[in-house]
Tab-separated table of C-alpha atoms and ligand atoms in Angstrom:
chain	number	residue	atom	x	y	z
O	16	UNK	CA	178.920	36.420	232.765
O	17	UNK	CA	177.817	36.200	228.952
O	18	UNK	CA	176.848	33.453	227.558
O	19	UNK	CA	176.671	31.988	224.078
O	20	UNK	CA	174.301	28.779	223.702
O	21	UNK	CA	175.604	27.449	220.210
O	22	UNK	CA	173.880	24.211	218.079
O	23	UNK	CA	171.653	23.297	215.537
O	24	UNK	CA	168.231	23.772	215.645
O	25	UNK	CA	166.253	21.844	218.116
O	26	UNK	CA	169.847	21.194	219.778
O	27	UNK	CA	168.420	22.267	223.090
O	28	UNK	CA	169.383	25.900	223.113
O	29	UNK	CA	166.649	27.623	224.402
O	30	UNK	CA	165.981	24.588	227.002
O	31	UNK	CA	169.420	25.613	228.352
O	32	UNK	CA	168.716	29.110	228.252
O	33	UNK	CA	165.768	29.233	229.780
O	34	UNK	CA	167.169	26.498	232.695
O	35	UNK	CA	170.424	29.178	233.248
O	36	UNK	CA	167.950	32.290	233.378
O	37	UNK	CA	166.088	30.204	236.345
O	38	UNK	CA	169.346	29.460	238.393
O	39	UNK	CA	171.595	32.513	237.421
O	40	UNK	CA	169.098	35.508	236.677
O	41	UNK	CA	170.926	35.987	233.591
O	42	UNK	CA	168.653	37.173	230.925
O	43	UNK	CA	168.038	34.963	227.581
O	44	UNK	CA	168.512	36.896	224.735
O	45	UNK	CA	166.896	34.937	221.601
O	46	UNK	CA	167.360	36.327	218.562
O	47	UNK	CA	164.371	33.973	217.250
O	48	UNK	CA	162.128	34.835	219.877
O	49	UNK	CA	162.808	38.492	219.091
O	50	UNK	CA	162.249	38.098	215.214
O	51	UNK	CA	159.062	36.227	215.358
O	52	UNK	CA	157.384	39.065	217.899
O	53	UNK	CA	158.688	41.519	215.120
O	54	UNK	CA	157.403	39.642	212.259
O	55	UNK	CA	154.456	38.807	214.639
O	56	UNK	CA	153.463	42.475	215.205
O	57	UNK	CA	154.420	43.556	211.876
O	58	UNK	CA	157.060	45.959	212.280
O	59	UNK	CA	159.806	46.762	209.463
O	60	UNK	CA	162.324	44.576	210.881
O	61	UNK	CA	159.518	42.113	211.086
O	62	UNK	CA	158.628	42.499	207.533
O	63	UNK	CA	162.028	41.885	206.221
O	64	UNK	CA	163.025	39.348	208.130
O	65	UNK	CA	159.455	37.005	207.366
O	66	UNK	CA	160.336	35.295	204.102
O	67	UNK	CA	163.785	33.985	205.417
O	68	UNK	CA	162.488	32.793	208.060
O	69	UNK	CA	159.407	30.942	206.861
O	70	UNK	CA	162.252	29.153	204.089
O	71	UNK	CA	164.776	28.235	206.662
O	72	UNK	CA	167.339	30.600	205.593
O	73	UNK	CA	168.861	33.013	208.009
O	74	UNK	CA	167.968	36.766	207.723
O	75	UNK	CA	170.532	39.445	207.366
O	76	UNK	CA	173.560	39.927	209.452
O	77	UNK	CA	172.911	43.351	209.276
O	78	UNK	CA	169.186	43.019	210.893
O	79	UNK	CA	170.273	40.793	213.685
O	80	UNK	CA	173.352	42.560	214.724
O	81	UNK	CA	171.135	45.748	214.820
O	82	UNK	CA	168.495	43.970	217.510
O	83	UNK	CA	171.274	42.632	219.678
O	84	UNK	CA	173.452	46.217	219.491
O	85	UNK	CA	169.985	47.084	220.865
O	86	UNK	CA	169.002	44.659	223.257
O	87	UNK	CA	172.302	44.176	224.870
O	88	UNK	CA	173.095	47.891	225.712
O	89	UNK	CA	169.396	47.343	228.060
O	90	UNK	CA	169.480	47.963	231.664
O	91	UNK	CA	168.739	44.208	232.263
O	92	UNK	CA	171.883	43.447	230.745
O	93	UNK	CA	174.227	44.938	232.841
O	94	UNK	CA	174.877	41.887	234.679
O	95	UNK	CA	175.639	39.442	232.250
O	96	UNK	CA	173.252	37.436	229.666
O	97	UNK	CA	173.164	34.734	227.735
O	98	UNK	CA	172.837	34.963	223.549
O	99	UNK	CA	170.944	31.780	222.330
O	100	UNK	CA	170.473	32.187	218.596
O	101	UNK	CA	173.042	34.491	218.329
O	102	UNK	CA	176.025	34.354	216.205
O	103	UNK	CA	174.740	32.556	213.275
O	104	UNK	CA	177.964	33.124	211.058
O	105	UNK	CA	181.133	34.223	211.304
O	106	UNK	CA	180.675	38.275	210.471
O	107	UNK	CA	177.484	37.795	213.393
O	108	UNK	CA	180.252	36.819	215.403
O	109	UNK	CA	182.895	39.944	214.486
O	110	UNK	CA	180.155	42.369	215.031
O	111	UNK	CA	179.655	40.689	218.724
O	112	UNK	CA	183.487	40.803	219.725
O	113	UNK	CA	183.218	44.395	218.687
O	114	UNK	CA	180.347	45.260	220.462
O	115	UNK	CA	181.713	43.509	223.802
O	116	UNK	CA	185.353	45.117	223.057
O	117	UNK	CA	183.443	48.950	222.964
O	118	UNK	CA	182.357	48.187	226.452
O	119	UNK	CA	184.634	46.702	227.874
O	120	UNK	CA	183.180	42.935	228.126
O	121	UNK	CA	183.715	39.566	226.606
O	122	UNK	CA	182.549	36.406	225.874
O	123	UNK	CA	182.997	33.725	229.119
O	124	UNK	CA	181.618	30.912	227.316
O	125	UNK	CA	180.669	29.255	224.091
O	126	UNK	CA	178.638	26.256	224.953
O	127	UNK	CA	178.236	24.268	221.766
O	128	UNK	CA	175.833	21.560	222.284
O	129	UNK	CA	176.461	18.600	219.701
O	130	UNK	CA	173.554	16.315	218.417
O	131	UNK	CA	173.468	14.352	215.738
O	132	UNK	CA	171.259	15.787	212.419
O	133	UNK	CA	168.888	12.625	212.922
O	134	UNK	CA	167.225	13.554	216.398
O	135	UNK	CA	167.127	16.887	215.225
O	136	UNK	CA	163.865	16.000	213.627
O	137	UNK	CA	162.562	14.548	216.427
O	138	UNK	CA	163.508	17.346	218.687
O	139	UNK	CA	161.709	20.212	216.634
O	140	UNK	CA	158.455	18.035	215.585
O	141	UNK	CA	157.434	17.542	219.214
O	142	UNK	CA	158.624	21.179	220.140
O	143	UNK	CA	155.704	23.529	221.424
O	144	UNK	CA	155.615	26.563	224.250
O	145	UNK	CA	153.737	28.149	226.455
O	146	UNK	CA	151.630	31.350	224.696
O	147	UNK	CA	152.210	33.084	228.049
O	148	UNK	CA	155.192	33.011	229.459
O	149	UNK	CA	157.225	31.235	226.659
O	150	UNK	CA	158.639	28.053	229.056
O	151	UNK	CA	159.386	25.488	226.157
O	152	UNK	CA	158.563	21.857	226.009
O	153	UNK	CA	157.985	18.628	223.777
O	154	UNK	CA	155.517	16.296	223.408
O	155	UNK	CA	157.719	13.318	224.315
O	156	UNK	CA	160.406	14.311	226.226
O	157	UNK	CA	159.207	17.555	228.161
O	158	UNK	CA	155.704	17.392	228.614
O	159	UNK	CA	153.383	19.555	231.214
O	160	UNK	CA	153.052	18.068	234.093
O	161	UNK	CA	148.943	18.050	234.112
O	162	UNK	CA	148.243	18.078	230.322
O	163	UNK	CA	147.072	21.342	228.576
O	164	UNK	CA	148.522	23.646	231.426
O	165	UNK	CA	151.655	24.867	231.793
O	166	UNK	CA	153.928	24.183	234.943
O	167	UNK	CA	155.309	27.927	234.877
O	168	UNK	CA	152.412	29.998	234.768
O	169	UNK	CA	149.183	27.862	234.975
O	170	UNK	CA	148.493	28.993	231.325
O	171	UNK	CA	146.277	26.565	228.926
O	172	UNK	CA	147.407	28.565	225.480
O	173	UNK	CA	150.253	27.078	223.714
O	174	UNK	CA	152.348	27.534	220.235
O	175	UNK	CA	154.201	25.592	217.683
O	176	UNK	CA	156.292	26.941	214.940
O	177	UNK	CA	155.064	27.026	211.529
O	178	UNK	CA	158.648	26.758	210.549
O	179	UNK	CA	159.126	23.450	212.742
O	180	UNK	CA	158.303	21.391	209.949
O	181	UNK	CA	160.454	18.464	208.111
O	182	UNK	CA	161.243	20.556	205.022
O	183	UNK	CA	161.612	23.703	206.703
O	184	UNK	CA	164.069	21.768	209.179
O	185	UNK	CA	166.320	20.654	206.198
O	186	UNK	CA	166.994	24.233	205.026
O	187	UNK	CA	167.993	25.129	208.429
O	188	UNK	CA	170.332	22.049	209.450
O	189	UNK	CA	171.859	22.968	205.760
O	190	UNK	CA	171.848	26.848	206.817
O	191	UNK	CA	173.734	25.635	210.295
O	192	UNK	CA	176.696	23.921	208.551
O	193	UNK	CA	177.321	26.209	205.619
O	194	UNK	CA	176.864	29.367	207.896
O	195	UNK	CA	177.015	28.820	211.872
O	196	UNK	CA	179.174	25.477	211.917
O	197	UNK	CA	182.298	27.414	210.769
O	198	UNK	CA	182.352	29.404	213.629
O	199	UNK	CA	183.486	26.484	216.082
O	200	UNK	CA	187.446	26.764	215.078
O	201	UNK	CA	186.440	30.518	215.824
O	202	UNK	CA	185.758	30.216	219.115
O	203	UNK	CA	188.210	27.278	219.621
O	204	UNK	CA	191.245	29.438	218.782
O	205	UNK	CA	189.809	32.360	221.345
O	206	UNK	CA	189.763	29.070	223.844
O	207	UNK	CA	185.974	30.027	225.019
O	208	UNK	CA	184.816	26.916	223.343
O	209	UNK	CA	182.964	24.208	225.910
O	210	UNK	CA	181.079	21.394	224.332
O	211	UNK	CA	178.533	19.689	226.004
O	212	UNK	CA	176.629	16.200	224.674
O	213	UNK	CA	173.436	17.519	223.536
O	214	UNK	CA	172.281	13.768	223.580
O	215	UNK	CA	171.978	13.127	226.714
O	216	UNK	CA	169.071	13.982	228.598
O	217	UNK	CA	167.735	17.788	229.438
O	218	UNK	CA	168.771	17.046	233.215
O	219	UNK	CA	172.326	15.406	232.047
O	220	UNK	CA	172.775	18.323	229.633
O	221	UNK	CA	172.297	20.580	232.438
O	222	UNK	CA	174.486	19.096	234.919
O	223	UNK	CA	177.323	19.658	232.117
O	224	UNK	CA	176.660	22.632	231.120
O	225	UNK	CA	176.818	23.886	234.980
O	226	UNK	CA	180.048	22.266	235.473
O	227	UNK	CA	181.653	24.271	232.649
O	228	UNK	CA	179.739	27.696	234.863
O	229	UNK	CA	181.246	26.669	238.121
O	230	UNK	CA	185.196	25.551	236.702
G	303	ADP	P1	166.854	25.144	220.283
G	303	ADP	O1	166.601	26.378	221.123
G	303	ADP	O2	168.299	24.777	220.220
G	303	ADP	O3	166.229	25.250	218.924
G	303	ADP	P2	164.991	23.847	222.148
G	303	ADP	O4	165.568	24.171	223.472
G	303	ADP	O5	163.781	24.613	221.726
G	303	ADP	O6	166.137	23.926	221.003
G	303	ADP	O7	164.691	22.280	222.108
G	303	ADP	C1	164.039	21.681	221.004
G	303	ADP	C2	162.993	20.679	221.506
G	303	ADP	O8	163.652	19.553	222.085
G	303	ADP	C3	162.075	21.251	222.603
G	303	ADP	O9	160.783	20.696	222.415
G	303	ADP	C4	162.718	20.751	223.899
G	303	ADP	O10	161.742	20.546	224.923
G	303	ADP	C5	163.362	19.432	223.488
G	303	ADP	N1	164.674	19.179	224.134
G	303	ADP	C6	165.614	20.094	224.502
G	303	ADP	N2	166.697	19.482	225.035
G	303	ADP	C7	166.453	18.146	224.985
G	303	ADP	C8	167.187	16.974	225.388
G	303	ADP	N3	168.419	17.068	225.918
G	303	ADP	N4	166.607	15.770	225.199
G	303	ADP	C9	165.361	15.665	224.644
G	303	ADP	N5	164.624	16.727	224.246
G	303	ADP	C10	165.151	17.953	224.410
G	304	ADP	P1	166.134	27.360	216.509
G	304	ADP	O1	165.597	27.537	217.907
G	304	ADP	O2	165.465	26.241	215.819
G	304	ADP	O3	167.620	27.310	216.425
G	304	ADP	P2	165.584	30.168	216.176
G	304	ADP	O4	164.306	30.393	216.924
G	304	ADP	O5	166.837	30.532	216.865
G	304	ADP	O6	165.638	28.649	215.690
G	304	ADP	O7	165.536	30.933	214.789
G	304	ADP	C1	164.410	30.870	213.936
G	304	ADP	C2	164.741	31.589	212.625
G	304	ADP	O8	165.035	32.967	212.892
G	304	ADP	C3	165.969	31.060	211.889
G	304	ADP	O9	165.659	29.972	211.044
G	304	ADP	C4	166.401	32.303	211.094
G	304	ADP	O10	165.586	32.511	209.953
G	304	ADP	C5	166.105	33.428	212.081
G	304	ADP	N1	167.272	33.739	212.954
G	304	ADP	C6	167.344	33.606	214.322
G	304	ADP	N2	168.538	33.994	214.783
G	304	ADP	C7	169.264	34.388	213.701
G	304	ADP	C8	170.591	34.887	213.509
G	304	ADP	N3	171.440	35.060	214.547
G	304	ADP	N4	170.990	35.174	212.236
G	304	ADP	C9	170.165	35.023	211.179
G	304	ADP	N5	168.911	34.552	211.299
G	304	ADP	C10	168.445	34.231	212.529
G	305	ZN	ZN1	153.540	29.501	230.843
């Protein structure tokens, strides 16, 4: 099965992701997680992609096509796996179909995740993860269990974005329906498009988005 987790920023994506990977061992491929442990250890890709991504702006279709060519042609992969991040805009989104046609594959399911530009706010200003193992959370509505340790691994180190902040946010939401929005009558007229309220809670989310998996 592959996957696409599609929304705004903060929609829940990773959450998802991460919740899918659990139940269905499919890896989570995040294009953000992969360009911030570039740009973390400083590598060309890493270096290029830094400025647009501490502005809010998306980096180059060329860059992130590259990575996921990459990533997806991994051993880990064979079995199916789920982009979250990934297509951003409608040539991101060529390049994929391409890349799936070449071997063979295609998309299952586009799970677009709606919620509304005002929680998005919310959402990303209470978003932090583990330094460890990466499990995500938020301050109000996913908290660790025991505070200051983290319910996957036990670890006490955790992270938040630099670029989860107010004005930062704006240049992304704006980024997400210039760029990534038009891609929904994309994926509508292939017919992979599911949409899921990204409103409701993580657990009611969840329970939609596995209904969609198991029709
Ligand atoms: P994305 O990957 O789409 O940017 P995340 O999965 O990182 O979004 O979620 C953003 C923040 O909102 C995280 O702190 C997460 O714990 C929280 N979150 C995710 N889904 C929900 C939800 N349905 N309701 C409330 N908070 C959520
Ligand atoms: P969010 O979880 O809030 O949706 P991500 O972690 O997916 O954010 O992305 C963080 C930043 O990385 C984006 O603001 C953008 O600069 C860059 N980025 C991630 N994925 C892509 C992509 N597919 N195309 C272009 N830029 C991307
Ligand atoms: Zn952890």
């Amino acid at each position: 099965m592959i996957l696409v987790m599609f929304g705004p920023p903060g929609a829940g994506k990773g959450t998802q992701a991460q919740l899918i990977q659990k139940v269905l061992g499919l890896v989570q491929l995040s294009t953000g997680d992969m360009l911030r442990a570039a740009k973390n250890a400083g590598t060309a890709i890493g270096l290029k992609a830094k400025e647009a991504m501490e502005s809010g702006q998306l980096v180059t279709d060329e860059i992130v096509v590259g990575i996921i060519a990459d990533r997806i042609s991994e051993d880990d992969c064979k079995n199916g796996f789920i982009l979250d991040g990934f297509p951003r805009t409608v040539a991101q989104a060529e390049a994929l179909d391409k890349m799936l046609t070449e071997k063979g594959l295609k998309l299952s399911h586009v799970i677009e995740m709606e919620v509304d530009d005002v929680v998005i706010v919310e959402r990303v200003s209470g978003r932090f993860t583990c330094a460890s193992c990466n499990e995500g959370y938020h301050d109000s509505f996913k908290p660790t269990k025991v505070e200051g340790t983290c319910d996957e691994c036990g670890g006490t180190e955790f992270i938040r974005r630099p670029d989860d902040n107010a004005e930062t946010v704006s240049s992304r939401l704006k980024a997400y329906h210039e760029q990534t929005a038009p891609l929904l009558p994309y994926y509508k007229e292939q017919g992979v498009l599911r949409t899921v309220d990204g409103m409701a809670s993580i657990d009611e989310v969840s329970r939609q988005i596995n209904e969609v998996l198991t029709v």
